[in-house]
Amino acid sequence: MDQFNPTLLIEQATEFYKRGEIQQSIELLQKGTKMYPNWPSPFYNLGIIYKEKKNWELSYKAFEQVLELDDKDIYSWWHF
């Protein structure tokens, strides 16, 4: 993966998710949160996945991080 292309990271994580490779998607997004700690998208996508898996604590933490980075993100407020 091109570590300097954050959009590619999200695209690849989305492809994993669509193929049902949820754990791979999670791992890639977690890597993205470390590579791009000030970019809300990987946190947001993790929040969605954790919410679908009914992992409320991790979902909450992911959306909380998005809102710390961008408190005007209306989609995260809705999921929060």
PDB file of N, CA and C in Angstrom:
ATOM      1  N   MET A   1       0.846  -1.185   0.000  1.00  0.00           N
ATOM      2  CA  MET A   1       0.000   0.000   0.000  1.00  0.00           C
ATOM      3  C   MET A   1       0.887   1.242   0.000  1.00  0.00           C
ATOM      4  N   ASP A   2       0.447   2.221  -0.735  1.00  0.00           N
ATOM      5  CA  ASP A   2       1.136   3.512  -0.762  1.00  0.00           C
ATOM      6  C   ASP A   2       0.814   4.243   0.538  1.00  0.00           C
ATOM      7  N   GLN A   3       1.789   4.306   1.440  1.00  0.00           N
ATOM      8  CA  GLN A   3       1.524   4.899   2.756  1.00  0.00           C
ATOM      9  C   GLN A   3       1.294   6.399   2.690  1.00  0.00           C
ATOM     10  N   PHE A   4       1.508   7.028   1.557  1.00  0.00           N
ATOM     11  CA  PHE A   4       1.294   8.459   1.440  1.00  0.00           C
ATOM     12  C   PHE A   4      -0.033   8.779   0.768  1.00  0.00           C
ATOM     13  N   ASN A   5      -0.845   7.790   0.526  1.00  0.00           N
ATOM     14  CA  ASN A   5      -2.131   8.001  -0.120  1.00  0.00           C
ATOM     15  C   ASN A   5      -3.252   7.551   0.817  1.00  0.00           C
ATOM     16  N   PRO A   6      -3.749   8.450   1.661  1.00  0.00           N
ATOM     17  CA  PRO A   6      -4.778   8.049   2.624  1.00  0.00           C
ATOM     18  C   PRO A   6      -6.089   7.637   1.965  1.00  0.00           C
ATOM     19  N   THR A   7      -6.410   8.200   0.815  1.00  0.00           N
ATOM     20  CA  THR A   7      -7.645   7.820   0.121  1.00  0.00           C
ATOM     21  C   THR A   7      -7.588   6.365  -0.314  1.00  0.00           C
ATOM     22  N   LEU A   8      -6.431   5.924  -0.762  1.00  0.00           N
ATOM     23  CA  LEU A   8      -6.260   4.530  -1.160  1.00  0.00           C
ATOM     24  C   LEU A   8      -6.479   3.602   0.032  1.00  0.00           C
ATOM     25  N   LEU A   9      -6.031   4.006   1.196  1.00  0.00           N
ATOM     26  CA  LEU A   9      -6.232   3.206   2.401  1.00  0.00           C
ATOM     27  C   LEU A   9      -7.726   2.964   2.633  1.00  0.00           C
ATOM     28  N   ILE A  10      -8.531   4.019   2.539  1.00  0.00           N
ATOM     29  CA  ILE A  10      -9.972   3.884   2.750  1.00  0.00           C
ATOM     30  C   ILE A  10     -10.587   3.010   1.663  1.00  0.00           C
ATOM     31  N   GLU A  11     -10.158   3.197   0.429  1.00  0.00           N
ATOM     32  CA  GLU A  11     -10.683   2.383  -0.670  1.00  0.00           C
ATOM     33  C   GLU A  11     -10.375   0.908  -0.456  1.00  0.00           C
ATOM     34  N   GLN A  12      -9.154   0.605  -0.039  1.00  0.00           N
ATOM     35  CA  GLN A  12      -8.779  -0.791   0.196  1.00  0.00           C
ATOM     36  C   GLN A  12      -9.557  -1.375   1.377  1.00  0.00           C
ATOM     37  N   ALA A  13      -9.717  -0.607   2.434  1.00  0.00           N
ATOM     38  CA  ALA A  13     -10.481  -1.076   3.584  1.00  0.00           C
ATOM     39  C   ALA A  13     -11.933  -1.338   3.186  1.00  0.00           C
ATOM     40  N   THR A  14     -12.468  -0.486   2.330  1.00  0.00           N
ATOM     41  CA  THR A  14     -13.845  -0.662   1.853  1.00  0.00           C
ATOM     42  C   THR A  14     -13.969  -1.928   1.025  1.00  0.00           C
ATOM     43  N   GLU A  15     -12.992  -2.199   0.190  1.00  0.00           N
ATOM     44  CA  GLU A  15     -13.017  -3.426  -0.616  1.00  0.00           C
ATOM     45  C   GLU A  15     -12.966  -4.669   0.271  1.00  0.00           C
ATOM     46  N   PHE A  16     -12.111  -4.657   1.278  1.00  0.00           N
ATOM     47  CA  PHE A  16     -12.078  -5.772   2.223  1.00  0.00           C
ATOM     48  C   PHE A  16     -13.464  -5.961   2.842  1.00  0.00           C
ATOM     49  N   TYR A  17     -14.055  -4.869   3.273  1.00  0.00           N
ATOM     50  CA  TYR A  17     -15.368  -4.919   3.928  1.00  0.00           C
ATOM     51  C   TYR A  17     -16.423  -5.501   2.985  1.00  0.00           C
ATOM     52  N   LYS A  18     -16.444  -5.039   1.744  1.00  0.00           N
ATOM     53  CA  LYS A  18     -17.433  -5.518   0.761  1.00  0.00           C
ATOM     54  C   LYS A  18     -17.289  -7.009   0.491  1.00  0.00           C
ATOM     55  N   ARG A  19     -16.061  -7.518   0.571  1.00  0.00           N
ATOM     56  CA  ARG A  19     -15.816  -8.950   0.342  1.00  0.00           C
ATOM     57  C   ARG A  19     -16.067  -9.780   1.598  1.00  0.00           C
ATOM     58  N   GLY A  20     -16.465  -9.125   2.674  1.00  0.00           N
ATOM     59  CA  GLY A  20     -16.722  -9.841   3.917  1.00  0.00           C
ATOM     60  C   GLY A  20     -15.477 -10.084   4.739  1.00  0.00           C
ATOM     61  N   GLU A  21     -14.387  -9.464   4.358  1.00  0.00           N
ATOM     62  CA  GLU A  21     -13.127  -9.605   5.086  1.00  0.00           C
ATOM     63  C   GLU A  21     -13.050  -8.478   6.120  1.00  0.00           C
ATOM     64  N   ILE A  22     -13.933  -8.589   7.106  1.00  0.00           N
ATOM     65  CA  ILE A  22     -14.128  -7.511   8.077  1.00  0.00           C
ATOM     66  C   ILE A  22     -12.880  -7.282   8.922  1.00  0.00           C
ATOM     67  N   GLN A  23     -12.256  -8.353   9.379  1.00  0.00           N
ATOM     68  CA  GLN A  23     -11.078  -8.201  10.231  1.00  0.00           C
ATOM     69  C   GLN A  23      -9.947  -7.506   9.474  1.00  0.00           C
ATOM     70  N   GLN A  24      -9.766  -7.841   8.191  1.00  0.00           N
ATOM     71  CA  GLN A  24      -8.732  -7.183   7.401  1.00  0.00           C
ATOM     72  C   GLN A  24      -9.041  -5.698   7.242  1.00  0.00           C
ATOM     73  N   SER A  25     -10.318  -5.384   7.063  1.00  0.00           N
ATOM     74  CA  SER A  25     -10.728  -3.990   6.960  1.00  0.00           C
ATOM     75  C   SER A  25     -10.420  -3.245   8.254  1.00  0.00           C
ATOM     76  N   ILE A  26     -10.766  -3.858   9.374  1.00  0.00           N
ATOM     77  CA  ILE A  26     -10.496  -3.249  10.679  1.00  0.00           C
ATOM     78  C   ILE A  26      -9.003  -3.017  10.867  1.00  0.00           C
ATOM     79  N   GLU A  27      -8.201  -4.015  10.559  1.00  0.00           N
ATOM     80  CA  GLU A  27      -6.758  -3.893  10.741  1.00  0.00           C
ATOM     81  C   GLU A  27      -6.178  -2.781   9.876  1.00  0.00           C
ATOM     82  N   LEU A  28      -6.643  -2.675   8.647  1.00  0.00           N
ATOM     83  CA  LEU A  28      -6.159  -1.622   7.760  1.00  0.00           C
ATOM     84  C   LEU A  28      -6.576  -0.242   8.267  1.00  0.00           C
ATOM     85  N   LEU A  29      -7.805  -0.127   8.721  1.00  0.00           N
ATOM     86  CA  LEU A  29      -8.269   1.157   9.257  1.00  0.00           C
ATOM     87  C   LEU A  29      -7.528   1.527  10.540  1.00  0.00           C
ATOM     88  N   GLN A  30      -7.249   0.536  11.378  1.00  0.00           N
ATOM     89  CA  GLN A  30      -6.463   0.810  12.590  1.00  0.00           C
ATOM     90  C   GLN A  30      -5.069   1.302  12.220  1.00  0.00           C
ATOM     91  N   LYS A  31      -4.501   0.704  11.205  1.00  0.00           N
ATOM     92  CA  LYS A  31      -3.203   1.167  10.722  1.00  0.00           C
ATOM     93  C   LYS A  31      -3.325   2.610  10.235  1.00  0.00           C
ATOM     94  N   GLY A  32      -4.432   2.904   9.562  1.00  0.00           N
ATOM     95  CA  GLY A  32      -4.667   4.257   9.069  1.00  0.00           C
ATOM     96  C   GLY A  32      -4.770   5.278  10.191  1.00  0.00           C
ATOM     97  N   THR A  33      -5.343   4.883  11.318  1.00  0.00           N
ATOM     98  CA  THR A  33      -5.451   5.819  12.439  1.00  0.00           C
ATOM     99  C   THR A  33      -4.081   6.161  13.003  1.00  0.00           C
ATOM    100  N   LYS A  34      -3.137   5.237  12.862  1.00  0.00           N
ATOM    101  CA  LYS A  34      -1.774   5.488  13.333  1.00  0.00           C
ATOM    102  C   LYS A  34      -0.975   6.301  12.301  1.00  0.00           C
ATOM    103  N   MET A  35      -1.199   5.993  11.021  1.00  0.00           N
ATOM    104  CA  MET A  35      -0.484   6.691   9.956  1.00  0.00           C
ATOM    105  C   MET A  35      -0.983   8.123   9.783  1.00  0.00           C
ATOM    106  N   TYR A  36      -2.291   8.316   9.985  1.00  0.00           N
ATOM    107  CA  TYR A  36      -2.936   9.611   9.763  1.00  0.00           C
ATOM    108  C   TYR A  36      -3.778   9.970  10.990  1.00  0.00           C
ATOM    109  N   PRO A  37      -3.143  10.230  12.130  1.00  0.00           N
ATOM    110  CA  PRO A  37      -3.894  10.433  13.375  1.00  0.00           C
ATOM    111  C   PRO A  37      -4.777  11.678  13.394  1.00  0.00           C
ATOM    112  N   ASN A  38      -4.565  12.587  12.478  1.00  0.00           N
ATOM    113  CA  ASN A  38      -5.379  13.805  12.432  1.00  0.00           C
ATOM    114  C   ASN A  38      -6.432  13.772  11.321  1.00  0.00           C
ATOM    115  N   TRP A  39      -6.608  12.618  10.718  1.00  0.00           N
ATOM    116  CA  TRP A  39      -7.587  12.460   9.640  1.00  0.00           C
ATOM    117  C   TRP A  39      -8.752  11.639  10.173  1.00  0.00           C
ATOM    118  N   PRO A  40      -9.962  12.178  10.190  1.00  0.00           N
ATOM    119  CA  PRO A  40     -11.092  11.495  10.813  1.00  0.00           C
ATOM    120  C   PRO A  40     -11.627  10.271  10.065  1.00  0.00           C
ATOM    121  N   SER A  41     -11.387  10.149   8.775  1.00  0.00           N
ATOM    122  CA  SER A  41     -12.024   9.081   7.988  1.00  0.00           C
ATOM    123  C   SER A  41     -11.772   7.661   8.488  1.00  0.00           C
ATOM    124  N   PRO A  42     -10.531   7.280   8.823  1.00  0.00           N
ATOM    125  CA  PRO A  42     -10.357   5.911   9.312  1.00  0.00           C
ATOM    126  C   PRO A  42     -11.110   5.661  10.621  1.00  0.00           C
ATOM    127  N   PHE A  43     -11.143   6.666  11.483  1.00  0.00           N
ATOM    128  CA  PHE A  43     -11.885   6.533  12.744  1.00  0.00           C
ATOM    129  C   PHE A  43     -13.380   6.375  12.467  1.00  0.00           C
ATOM    130  N   TYR A  44     -13.888   7.178  11.537  1.00  0.00           N
ATOM    131  CA  TYR A  44     -15.312   7.116  11.190  1.00  0.00           C
ATOM    132  C   TYR A  44     -15.674   5.721  10.664  1.00  0.00           C
ATOM    133  N   ASN A  45     -14.868   5.216   9.743  1.00  0.00           N
ATOM    134  CA  ASN A  45     -15.153   3.902   9.171  1.00  0.00           C
ATOM    135  C   ASN A  45     -15.058   2.797  10.212  1.00  0.00           C
ATOM    136  N   LEU A  46     -14.110   2.913  11.126  1.00  0.00           N
ATOM    137  CA  LEU A  46     -14.041   1.946  12.227  1.00  0.00           C
ATOM    138  C   LEU A  46     -15.305   2.027  13.079  1.00  0.00           C
ATOM    139  N   GLY A  47     -15.760   3.237  13.348  1.00  0.00           N
ATOM    140  CA  GLY A  47     -16.974   3.408  14.134  1.00  0.00           C
ATOM    141  C   GLY A  47     -18.165   2.715  13.503  1.00  0.00           C
ATOM    142  N   ILE A  48     -18.290   2.833  12.190  1.00  0.00           N
ATOM    143  CA  ILE A  48     -19.394   2.181  11.469  1.00  0.00           C
ATOM    144  C   ILE A  48     -19.288   0.662  11.596  1.00  0.00           C
ATOM    145  N   ILE A  49     -18.099   0.127  11.359  1.00  0.00           N
ATOM    146  CA  ILE A  49     -17.921  -1.329  11.445  1.00  0.00           C
ATOM    147  C   ILE A  49     -18.205  -1.823  12.853  1.00  0.00           C
ATOM    148  N   TYR A  50     -17.651  -1.150  13.852  1.00  0.00           N
ATOM    149  CA  TYR A  50     -17.877  -1.587  15.233  1.00  0.00           C
ATOM    150  C   TYR A  50     -19.353  -1.487  15.605  1.00  0.00           C
ATOM    151  N   LYS A  51     -20.024  -0.471  15.121  1.00  0.00           N
ATOM    152  CA  LYS A  51     -21.453  -0.335  15.405  1.00  0.00           C
ATOM    153  C   LYS A  51     -22.233  -1.495  14.784  1.00  0.00           C
ATOM    154  N   GLU A  52     -21.906  -1.849  13.548  1.00  0.00           N
ATOM    155  CA  GLU A  52     -22.578  -2.976  12.890  1.00  0.00           C
ATOM    156  C   GLU A  52     -22.306  -4.290  13.614  1.00  0.00           C
ATOM    157  N   LYS A  53     -21.116  -4.409  14.210  1.00  0.00           N
ATOM    158  CA  LYS A  53     -20.765  -5.611  14.964  1.00  0.00           C
ATOM    159  C   LYS A  53     -21.305  -5.567  16.399  1.00  0.00           C
ATOM    160  N   LYS A  54     -22.001  -4.463  16.726  1.00  0.00           N
ATOM    161  CA  LYS A  54     -22.571  -4.256  18.053  1.00  0.00           C
ATOM    162  C   LYS A  54     -21.500  -4.175  19.146  1.00  0.00           C
ATOM    163  N   ASN A  55     -20.330  -3.696  18.747  1.00  0.00           N
ATOM    164  CA  ASN A  55     -19.268  -3.437  19.717  1.00  0.00           C
ATOM    165  C   ASN A  55     -19.388  -1.964  20.080  1.00  0.00           C
ATOM    166  N   TRP A  56     -20.297  -1.688  20.994  1.00  0.00           N
ATOM    167  CA  TRP A  56     -20.682  -0.314  21.312  1.00  0.00           C
ATOM    168  C   TRP A  56     -19.526   0.505  21.884  1.00  0.00           C
ATOM    169  N   GLU A  57     -18.702  -0.117  22.704  1.00  0.00           N
ATOM    170  CA  GLU A  57     -17.605   0.625  23.327  1.00  0.00           C
ATOM    171  C   GLU A  57     -16.599   1.116  22.285  1.00  0.00           C
ATOM    172  N   LEU A  58     -16.186   0.219  21.392  1.00  0.00           N
ATOM    173  CA  LEU A  58     -15.220   0.623  20.368  1.00  0.00           C
ATOM    174  C   LEU A  58     -15.848   1.590  19.367  1.00  0.00           C
ATOM    175  N   SER A  59     -17.120   1.391  19.063  1.00  0.00           N
ATOM    176  CA  SER A  59     -17.809   2.317  18.171  1.00  0.00           C
ATOM    177  C   SER A  59     -17.838   3.710  18.782  1.00  0.00           C
ATOM    178  N   TYR A  60     -18.209   3.783  20.040  1.00  0.00           N
ATOM    179  CA  TYR A  60     -18.254   5.065  20.754  1.00  0.00           C
ATOM    180  C   TYR A  60     -16.893   5.757  20.717  1.00  0.00           C
ATOM    181  N   LYS A  61     -15.833   4.990  21.018  1.00  0.00           N
ATOM    182  CA  LYS A  61     -14.486   5.564  21.042  1.00  0.00           C
ATOM    183  C   LYS A  61     -14.070   6.076  19.671  1.00  0.00           C
ATOM    184  N   ALA A  62     -14.422   5.336  18.615  1.00  0.00           N
ATOM    185  CA  ALA A  62     -14.056   5.757  17.264  1.00  0.00           C
ATOM    186  C   ALA A  62     -14.767   7.056  16.890  1.00  0.00           C
ATOM    187  N   PHE A  63     -16.081   7.126  17.149  1.00  0.00           N
ATOM    188  CA  PHE A  63     -16.810   8.350  16.825  1.00  0.00           C
ATOM    189  C   PHE A  63     -16.383   9.517  17.719  1.00  0.00           C
ATOM    190  N   GLU A  64     -16.022   9.214  18.938  1.00  0.00           N
ATOM    191  CA  GLU A  64     -15.519  10.251  19.835  1.00  0.00           C
ATOM    192  C   GLU A  64     -14.238  10.865  19.257  1.00  0.00           C
ATOM    193  N   GLN A  65     -13.377  10.014  18.705  1.00  0.00           N
ATOM    194  CA  GLN A  65     -12.136  10.502  18.103  1.00  0.00           C
ATOM    195  C   GLN A  65     -12.438  11.364  16.870  1.00  0.00           C
ATOM    196  N   VAL A  66     -13.400  10.944  16.056  1.00  0.00           N
ATOM    197  CA  VAL A  66     -13.780  11.758  14.896  1.00  0.00           C
ATOM    198  C   VAL A  66     -14.200  13.142  15.357  1.00  0.00           C
ATOM    199  N   LEU A  67     -15.031  13.179  16.384  1.00  0.00           N
ATOM    200  CA  LEU A  67     -15.559  14.465  16.852  1.00  0.00           C
ATOM    201  C   LEU A  67     -14.493  15.332  17.525  1.00  0.00           C
ATOM    202  N   GLU A  68     -13.476  14.704  18.083  1.00  0.00           N
ATOM    203  CA  GLU A  68     -12.352  15.477  18.609  1.00  0.00           C
ATOM    204  C   GLU A  68     -11.595  16.159  17.465  1.00  0.00           C
ATOM    205  N   LEU A  69     -11.541  15.478  16.325  1.00  0.00           N
ATOM    206  CA  LEU A  69     -10.841  16.027  15.161  1.00  0.00           C
ATOM    207  C   LEU A  69     -11.709  17.005  14.370  1.00  0.00           C
ATOM    208  N   ASP A  70     -13.023  16.732  14.357  1.00  0.00           N
ATOM    209  CA  ASP A  70     -13.952  17.563  13.581  1.00  0.00           C
ATOM    210  C   ASP A  70     -15.298  17.581  14.285  1.00  0.00           C
ATOM    211  N   ASP A  71     -15.490  18.543  15.152  1.00  0.00           N
ATOM    212  CA  ASP A  71     -16.717  18.579  15.955  1.00  0.00           C
ATOM    213  C   ASP A  71     -17.956  18.974  15.159  1.00  0.00           C
ATOM    214  N   LYS A  72     -17.794  19.248  13.876  1.00  0.00           N
ATOM    215  CA  LYS A  72     -18.938  19.596  13.032  1.00  0.00           C
ATOM    216  C   LYS A  72     -19.358  18.434  12.124  1.00  0.00           C
ATOM    217  N   ASP A  73     -18.763  17.273  12.325  1.00  0.00           N
ATOM    218  CA  ASP A  73     -19.090  16.108  11.512  1.00  0.00           C
ATOM    219  C   ASP A  73     -20.474  15.593  11.912  1.00  0.00           C
ATOM    220  N   ILE A  74     -21.485  15.984  11.156  1.00  0.00           N
ATOM    221  CA  ILE A  74     -22.868  15.662  11.534  1.00  0.00           C
ATOM    222  C   ILE A  74     -23.145  14.165  11.485  1.00  0.00           C
ATOM    223  N   TYR A  75     -22.469  13.452  10.606  1.00  0.00           N
ATOM    224  CA  TYR A  75     -22.697  12.007  10.522  1.00  0.00           C
ATOM    225  C   TYR A  75     -22.199  11.296  11.776  1.00  0.00           C
ATOM    226  N   SER A  76     -21.080  11.734  12.296  1.00  0.00           N
ATOM    227  CA  SER A  76     -20.567  11.142  13.531  1.00  0.00           C
ATOM    228  C   SER A  76     -21.452  11.478  14.711  1.00  0.00           C
ATOM    229  N   TRP A  77     -21.965  12.703  14.748  1.00  0.00           N
ATOM    230  CA  TRP A  77     -22.898  13.049  15.829  1.00  0.00           C
ATOM    231  C   TRP A  77     -24.108  12.141  15.771  1.00  0.00           C
ATOM    232  N   TRP A  78     -24.579  11.824  14.583  1.00  0.00           N
ATOM    233  CA  TRP A  78     -25.759  10.971  14.440  1.00  0.00           C
ATOM    234  C   TRP A  78     -25.478   9.567  14.979  1.00  0.00           C
ATOM    235  N   HIS A  79     -24.272   9.047  14.701  1.00  0.00           N
ATOM    236  CA  HIS A  79     -23.920   7.701  15.171  1.00  0.00           C
ATOM    237  C   HIS A  79     -23.517   7.690  16.638  1.00  0.00           C
ATOM    238  N   PHE A  80     -23.075   8.824  17.140  1.00  0.00           N
ATOM    239  CA  PHE A  80     -22.593   8.946  18.504  1.00  0.00           C
ATOM    240  C   PHE A  80     -23.749   8.782  19.418  1.00  0.00           C
TER     241      PHE A  80
END
